[in-house]
Amino acid sequence: MDEKVTGKRFLAVTLLNVIITIVEIIGGIFSGSLALLSDAFHNLGDSLSIVLGYFAQHIGGHPENRQRTYGYRRAEILSALTNSIFLIVISIFLIIEAIKRLEHPQHINGGIMLTVAVIGLLANFISAALLHAGSEDSLNVKATYLHILSDALSSVAIIIGGIILTFVNIPWLDPALTIGVALYIVYEAWPIITQTIKILMQSSPDLDYDAIEHDLKQIDGVTAVHHVHAWMIDEHRIIFSAHLNCDDLPLSQVERIYSQVEKILHEKYNICHVTIQAEYHRGKDEELFNTPVDEKNVINNDFQNNN
């Protein structure tokens, strides 16, 4: 768990969001502002996502065990994905409602809209400050942090709209602001969705595999590298496995090769967990990512049996 973001901070942010939600619902009803009501529901969703984010962070800190040999880090990735998808859904809802409001404009009380938006902005800035410490180190905290920042942007937009509507009646301004904020939320949430899906699908991390092969073959005793796999547990922890063809060496010397491999991969490529299988001739002619012949046969047989 990222110790920079404690349970007390999550609790404080949650309470602030609940207060903002109540204030904005009341303000939205009395002012007639769709932007305020939309932001209120957005804040309500934020409160739920912050609670989810906290529990995911807590679960993610649990150590490895027999049931989860790689630990529980994926809980934070799942939370980040859930929060980001929720943001997208909220944004679509806001855009649909804003379009309806454009077709049927309503009078907006700019003074109430402005006052409530200022209160919301102050609370969002405090919440963002509380979560900022962990937003660069965790996708989960970053997703929650983006919830708060998007709320702050909403408040800024609503403040501007409130100032204008206090003096000039522009019926389309409130829904236009709503659409703009919603599009910004989608823009910020989409990269998190793509990154979390990439991790959950065990896509290969962004590594220079040719350089890794070259570096490992420079180790004395290593003649070839093949059957490479790399994936990520979360956005920081890369897992790597490979088969190394080595000279016909005693096990004690092979272990020294393992140590050199682990050092290179950790220091140069930031890989935290390495699994190496040493071989003599087996697989020597295979490519870096080539599936072994016996494994191909198993896959082909399974496919034929299922069809």
Short mmCIF file of C-alpha atoms in Angstrom, two decimals:
data_model
loop_
_atom_site.label_atom_id
_atom_site.label_comp_id
_atom_site.label_asym_id
_atom_site.label_seq_id
_atom_site.Cartn_x
_atom_site.Cartn_y
_atom_site.Cartn_z
CA MET A 1 0.00 0.00 0.00
CA ASP A 2 1.22 3.50 -0.79
CA GLU A 3 1.84 4.90 2.67
CA LYS A 4 1.57 8.46 1.34
CA VAL A 5 -2.19 8.02 1.02
CA THR A 6 -3.55 6.84 4.35
CA GLY A 7 -7.00 5.68 5.37
CA LYS A 8 -7.57 9.00 7.16
CA ARG A 9 -6.96 10.91 3.94
CA PHE A 10 -9.33 8.68 2.01
CA LEU A 11 -11.94 9.16 4.75
CA ALA A 12 -11.51 12.94 4.70
CA VAL A 13 -11.86 13.04 0.90
CA THR A 14 -14.96 10.83 1.07
CA LEU A 15 -16.64 13.05 3.65
CA LEU A 16 -15.82 16.18 1.64
CA ASN A 17 -17.36 14.62 -1.47
CA VAL A 18 -20.52 13.64 0.40
CA ILE A 19 -20.88 17.22 1.67
CA ILE A 20 -20.31 18.63 -1.83
CA THR A 21 -22.90 16.22 -3.23
CA ILE A 22 -25.57 17.33 -0.76
CA VAL A 23 -24.82 21.03 -1.31
CA GLU A 24 -24.84 20.68 -5.12
CA ILE A 25 -28.11 18.69 -5.18
CA ILE A 26 -29.81 21.41 -3.14
CA GLY A 27 -28.18 24.15 -5.21
CA GLY A 28 -29.02 22.42 -8.50
CA ILE A 29 -32.70 22.07 -7.55
CA PHE A 30 -33.08 25.70 -6.49
CA SER A 31 -31.02 27.16 -9.34
CA GLY A 32 -32.32 24.86 -12.07
CA SER A 33 -28.75 24.14 -13.20
CA LEU A 34 -28.17 20.79 -14.95
CA ALA A 35 -24.44 21.31 -14.60
CA LEU A 36 -24.76 21.48 -10.80
CA LEU A 37 -27.03 18.43 -10.61
CA SER A 38 -24.76 16.49 -12.95
CA ASP A 39 -21.75 17.43 -10.87
CA ALA A 40 -23.64 16.33 -7.74
CA PHE A 41 -24.18 12.84 -9.15
CA HIS A 42 -20.58 12.86 -10.30
CA ASN A 43 -19.48 13.64 -6.74
CA LEU A 44 -21.71 10.89 -5.38
CA GLY A 45 -19.97 8.47 -7.73
CA ASP A 46 -16.64 9.85 -6.57
CA SER A 47 -17.50 9.06 -2.97
CA LEU A 48 -18.20 5.46 -3.89
CA SER A 49 -15.06 5.22 -6.03
CA ILE A 50 -12.89 6.67 -3.25
CA VAL A 51 -14.17 4.04 -0.82
CA LEU A 52 -13.54 1.36 -3.46
CA GLY A 53 -10.07 2.76 -4.09
CA TYR A 54 -9.18 2.68 -0.41
CA PHE A 55 -10.24 -0.93 0.06
CA ALA A 56 -8.45 -1.94 -3.14
CA GLN A 57 -5.27 -0.26 -1.88
CA HIS A 58 -5.65 -2.04 1.45
CA ILE A 59 -6.20 -5.43 -0.22
CA GLY A 60 -3.31 -4.81 -2.63
CA GLY A 61 -0.93 -4.52 0.31
CA HIS A 62 -1.55 -8.08 1.48
CA PRO A 63 1.42 -10.45 1.06
CA GLU A 64 1.62 -13.43 -1.29
CA ASN A 65 0.06 -16.72 -0.17
CA ARG A 66 -0.94 -20.12 -1.53
CA GLN A 67 -4.05 -18.73 -3.22
CA ARG A 68 -2.35 -15.59 -4.63
CA THR A 69 1.30 -16.41 -5.29
CA TYR A 70 1.83 -13.00 -6.88
CA GLY A 71 -0.06 -11.20 -4.13
CA TYR A 72 -3.14 -8.98 -4.44
CA ARG A 73 -1.77 -6.07 -6.49
CA ARG A 74 -4.33 -6.63 -9.22
CA ALA A 75 -7.05 -5.44 -6.80
CA GLU A 76 -5.81 -1.88 -7.34
CA ILE A 77 -5.79 -2.36 -11.12
CA LEU A 78 -9.37 -3.65 -11.03
CA SER A 79 -10.38 -0.67 -8.90
CA ALA A 80 -8.72 1.77 -11.32
CA LEU A 81 -10.51 0.13 -14.25
CA THR A 82 -13.87 0.20 -12.46
CA ASN A 83 -13.49 3.85 -11.48
CA SER A 84 -12.47 4.89 -14.98
CA ILE A 85 -15.33 3.01 -16.65
CA PHE A 86 -17.71 4.65 -14.19
CA LEU A 87 -16.35 8.05 -15.24
CA ILE A 88 -17.01 7.22 -18.89
CA VAL A 89 -20.58 6.08 -18.12
CA ILE A 90 -21.23 9.25 -16.09
CA SER A 91 -19.87 11.37 -18.95
CA ILE A 92 -22.15 9.72 -21.51
CA PHE A 93 -25.12 10.32 -19.21
CA LEU A 94 -24.15 13.99 -18.79
CA ILE A 95 -23.84 14.51 -22.54
CA ILE A 96 -27.25 12.91 -23.21
CA GLU A 97 -28.93 15.05 -20.55
CA ALA A 98 -27.17 18.19 -21.78
CA ILE A 99 -28.40 17.60 -25.34
CA LYS A 100 -31.94 17.24 -24.02
CA ARG A 101 -31.51 20.51 -22.13
CA LEU A 102 -30.27 22.22 -25.31
CA GLU A 103 -33.52 21.20 -27.00
CA HIS A 104 -35.59 22.43 -24.04
CA PRO A 105 -33.65 25.27 -22.34
CA GLN A 106 -34.59 26.34 -18.82
CA HIS A 107 -33.98 29.47 -16.78
CA ILE A 108 -30.94 29.24 -14.52
CA ASN A 109 -30.35 31.19 -11.28
CA GLY A 110 -26.76 32.27 -11.83
CA GLY A 111 -26.23 33.56 -8.27
CA ILE A 112 -27.04 30.23 -6.58
CA MET A 113 -25.13 28.35 -9.25
CA LEU A 114 -22.05 30.53 -8.66
CA THR A 115 -22.13 30.25 -4.85
CA VAL A 116 -22.47 26.46 -4.83
CA ALA A 117 -19.77 26.06 -7.47
CA VAL A 118 -17.28 28.10 -5.40
CA ILE A 119 -17.94 25.91 -2.36
CA GLY A 120 -17.47 22.80 -4.51
CA LEU A 121 -14.23 24.11 -5.99
CA LEU A 122 -12.69 24.76 -2.55
CA ALA A 123 -13.65 21.29 -1.33
CA ASN A 124 -12.26 19.68 -4.50
CA PHE A 125 -8.94 21.49 -4.15
CA ILE A 126 -8.61 20.21 -0.59
CA SER A 127 -9.47 16.66 -1.71
CA ALA A 128 -7.00 16.81 -4.59
CA ALA A 129 -4.25 18.00 -2.27
CA LEU A 130 -4.91 15.07 0.07
CA LEU A 131 -4.61 12.52 -2.74
CA HIS A 132 -1.86 14.16 -4.79
CA ALA A 133 0.95 12.39 -2.88
CA GLY A 134 0.02 8.96 -4.25
CA SER A 135 -1.33 9.90 -7.68
CA GLU A 136 2.01 9.35 -9.44
CA ASP A 137 2.72 5.95 -7.89
CA SER A 138 -0.59 4.10 -8.21
CA LEU A 139 -3.09 3.78 -11.05
CA ASN A 140 -5.74 3.18 -8.43
CA VAL A 141 -5.01 6.44 -6.57
CA LYS A 142 -4.53 8.24 -9.89
CA ALA A 143 -8.01 7.17 -11.04
CA THR A 144 -9.49 8.47 -7.79
CA TYR A 145 -7.39 11.63 -8.05
CA LEU A 146 -8.71 12.22 -11.58
CA HIS A 147 -12.25 11.95 -10.25
CA ILE A 148 -11.46 14.85 -7.94
CA LEU A 149 -9.67 16.92 -10.58
CA SER A 150 -12.53 16.48 -13.01
CA ASP A 151 -14.87 17.73 -10.28
CA ALA A 152 -12.63 20.75 -9.75
CA LEU A 153 -12.70 21.50 -13.47
CA SER A 154 -16.48 21.14 -13.40
CA SER A 155 -16.63 23.67 -10.58
CA VAL A 156 -14.44 26.13 -12.51
CA ALA A 157 -16.65 25.80 -15.57
CA ILE A 158 -19.78 26.21 -13.46
CA ILE A 159 -18.31 29.29 -11.73
CA ILE A 160 -17.64 30.90 -15.10
CA GLY A 161 -21.13 29.98 -16.23
CA GLY A 162 -22.61 31.27 -12.98
CA ILE A 163 -20.91 34.63 -13.37
CA ILE A 164 -22.17 34.99 -16.94
CA LEU A 165 -25.70 33.81 -16.14
CA THR A 166 -25.93 36.22 -13.22
CA PHE A 167 -25.83 39.12 -15.67
CA VAL A 168 -26.89 37.62 -19.02
CA ASN A 169 -29.56 35.00 -19.80
CA ILE A 170 -27.92 32.46 -22.13
CA PRO A 171 -30.08 29.28 -22.04
CA TRP A 172 -27.60 27.08 -23.90
CA LEU A 173 -24.60 27.93 -21.69
CA ASP A 174 -25.35 25.51 -18.83
CA PRO A 175 -25.74 22.39 -21.03
CA ALA A 176 -22.77 23.48 -23.16
CA LEU A 177 -20.62 23.61 -20.03
CA THR A 178 -21.90 20.18 -19.06
CA ILE A 179 -20.88 18.69 -22.42
CA GLY A 180 -17.43 20.30 -22.23
CA VAL A 181 -16.77 18.92 -18.75
CA ALA A 182 -18.01 15.46 -19.77
CA LEU A 183 -15.68 15.33 -22.79
CA TYR A 184 -12.75 16.33 -20.57
CA ILE A 185 -13.58 13.52 -18.14
CA VAL A 186 -13.56 10.99 -21.02
CA TYR A 187 -10.23 12.37 -22.24
CA GLU A 188 -8.63 11.89 -18.81
CA ALA A 189 -10.18 8.48 -18.02
CA TRP A 190 -9.55 6.71 -21.32
CA PRO A 191 -5.74 6.28 -20.95
CA ILE A 192 -6.26 4.65 -17.54
CA ILE A 193 -8.76 2.20 -19.05
CA THR A 194 -6.36 1.23 -21.84
CA GLN A 195 -3.44 0.81 -19.43
CA THR A 196 -5.38 -1.28 -16.91
CA ILE A 197 -6.77 -3.54 -19.66
CA LYS A 198 -3.25 -3.96 -20.99
CA ILE A 199 -2.09 -5.12 -17.56
CA LEU A 200 -5.08 -7.42 -16.98
CA MET A 201 -4.61 -9.00 -20.42
CA GLN A 202 -0.96 -9.65 -19.51
CA SER A 203 0.23 -7.67 -22.52
CA SER A 204 3.97 -7.31 -22.83
CA PRO A 205 5.44 -4.30 -21.04
CA ASP A 206 7.37 -1.74 -23.06
CA LEU A 207 10.81 -3.33 -23.00
CA ASP A 208 13.64 -3.46 -25.53
CA TYR A 209 13.67 -7.24 -25.98
CA ASP A 210 16.44 -7.21 -28.58
CA ALA A 211 18.63 -5.29 -26.15
CA ILE A 212 17.76 -7.74 -23.36
CA GLU A 213 18.72 -10.68 -25.57
CA HIS A 214 21.99 -8.97 -26.48
CA ASP A 215 22.85 -8.18 -22.85
CA LEU A 216 22.10 -11.70 -21.63
CA LYS A 217 24.17 -13.30 -24.40
CA GLN A 218 27.13 -11.18 -23.29
CA ILE A 219 27.20 -13.11 -20.01
CA ASP A 220 30.00 -15.65 -20.04
CA GLY A 221 28.48 -19.12 -20.46
CA VAL A 222 25.21 -18.01 -22.11
CA THR A 223 24.90 -19.02 -25.78
CA ALA A 224 21.26 -18.26 -26.62
CA VAL A 225 17.99 -16.86 -25.25
CA HIS A 226 14.50 -18.09 -26.17
CA HIS A 227 10.95 -18.71 -24.92
CA VAL A 228 10.73 -15.22 -23.38
CA HIS A 229 7.63 -14.08 -21.48
CA ALA A 230 7.05 -10.72 -19.80
CA TRP A 231 3.96 -9.28 -18.16
CA MET A 232 2.96 -6.85 -15.41
CA ILE A 233 1.31 -7.42 -12.03
CA ASP A 234 0.56 -3.71 -11.73
CA GLU A 235 1.91 -0.55 -13.34
CA HIS A 236 5.26 -0.89 -11.51
CA ARG A 237 6.04 -4.61 -11.20
CA ILE A 238 7.30 -6.44 -14.29
CA ILE A 239 7.58 -10.25 -14.32
CA PHE A 240 10.06 -11.88 -16.72
CA SER A 241 10.84 -15.46 -17.62
CA ALA A 242 13.15 -16.95 -20.25
CA HIS A 243 15.04 -20.08 -21.24
CA LEU A 244 18.81 -19.70 -21.49
CA ASN A 245 21.04 -22.02 -23.45
CA CYS A 246 24.26 -22.34 -21.48
CA ASP A 247 27.56 -24.14 -21.77
CA ASP A 248 27.73 -27.56 -20.14
CA LEU A 249 28.45 -26.15 -16.67
CA PRO A 250 28.13 -27.34 -13.06
CA LEU A 251 25.03 -26.11 -11.24
CA SER A 252 27.16 -23.88 -9.00
CA GLN A 253 28.34 -21.94 -12.07
CA VAL A 254 24.83 -21.76 -13.53
CA GLU A 255 23.66 -20.12 -10.32
CA ARG A 256 26.26 -17.39 -10.84
CA ILE A 257 24.82 -16.83 -14.31
CA TYR A 258 21.36 -16.52 -12.75
CA SER A 259 22.65 -13.85 -10.39
CA GLN A 260 24.14 -11.86 -13.27
CA VAL A 261 20.91 -12.16 -15.25
CA GLU A 262 18.81 -10.94 -12.34
CA LYS A 263 21.15 -8.01 -11.71
CA ILE A 264 21.06 -6.87 -15.36
CA LEU A 265 17.29 -7.19 -15.66
CA HIS A 266 16.62 -5.43 -12.36
CA GLU A 267 19.10 -2.56 -12.66
CA LYS A 268 18.83 -1.86 -16.40
CA TYR A 269 15.23 -2.82 -17.18
CA ASN A 270 13.48 -2.39 -13.80
CA ILE A 271 12.23 -5.99 -13.78
CA CYS A 272 11.36 -7.08 -10.26
CA HIS A 273 10.80 -10.85 -10.62
CA VAL A 274 12.87 -13.13 -12.86
CA THR A 275 12.46 -16.84 -13.61
CA ILE A 276 15.18 -18.52 -15.69
CA GLN A 277 15.34 -22.05 -17.06
CA ALA A 278 18.82 -23.18 -18.05
CA GLU A 279 19.18 -25.60 -21.00
CA TYR A 280 22.05 -27.02 -23.00
CA HIS A 281 20.87 -27.80 -26.57
CA ARG A 282 17.10 -27.90 -26.07
CA GLY A 283 15.37 -25.02 -27.88
CA LYS A 284 18.60 -23.47 -29.06
CA ASP A 285 17.25 -22.88 -32.57
CA GLU A 286 14.02 -21.28 -31.37
CA GLU A 287 13.31 -17.60 -31.76
CA LEU A 288 13.02 -15.21 -28.84
CA PHE A 289 9.26 -15.57 -28.50
CA ASN A 290 8.86 -18.93 -30.21
CA THR A 291 6.55 -21.49 -28.57
CA PRO A 292 8.29 -24.87 -28.01
CA VAL A 293 7.30 -27.61 -30.44
CA ASP A 294 5.80 -29.86 -27.75
CA GLU A 295 3.65 -26.98 -26.47
CA LYS A 296 2.47 -26.23 -30.01
CA ASN A 297 1.39 -29.83 -30.38
CA VAL A 298 -0.61 -29.63 -27.16
CA ILE A 299 -2.34 -26.44 -28.36
CA ASN A 300 -3.10 -27.93 -31.79
CA ASN A 301 -4.45 -31.14 -30.29
CA ASP A 302 -6.68 -29.21 -27.89
CA PHE A 303 -8.00 -27.13 -30.79
CA GLN A 304 -8.72 -30.18 -32.92
CA ASN A 305 -10.47 -31.96 -30.07
CA ASN A 306 -12.69 -28.95 -29.41
CA ASN A 307 -13.70 -28.79 -33.06
#
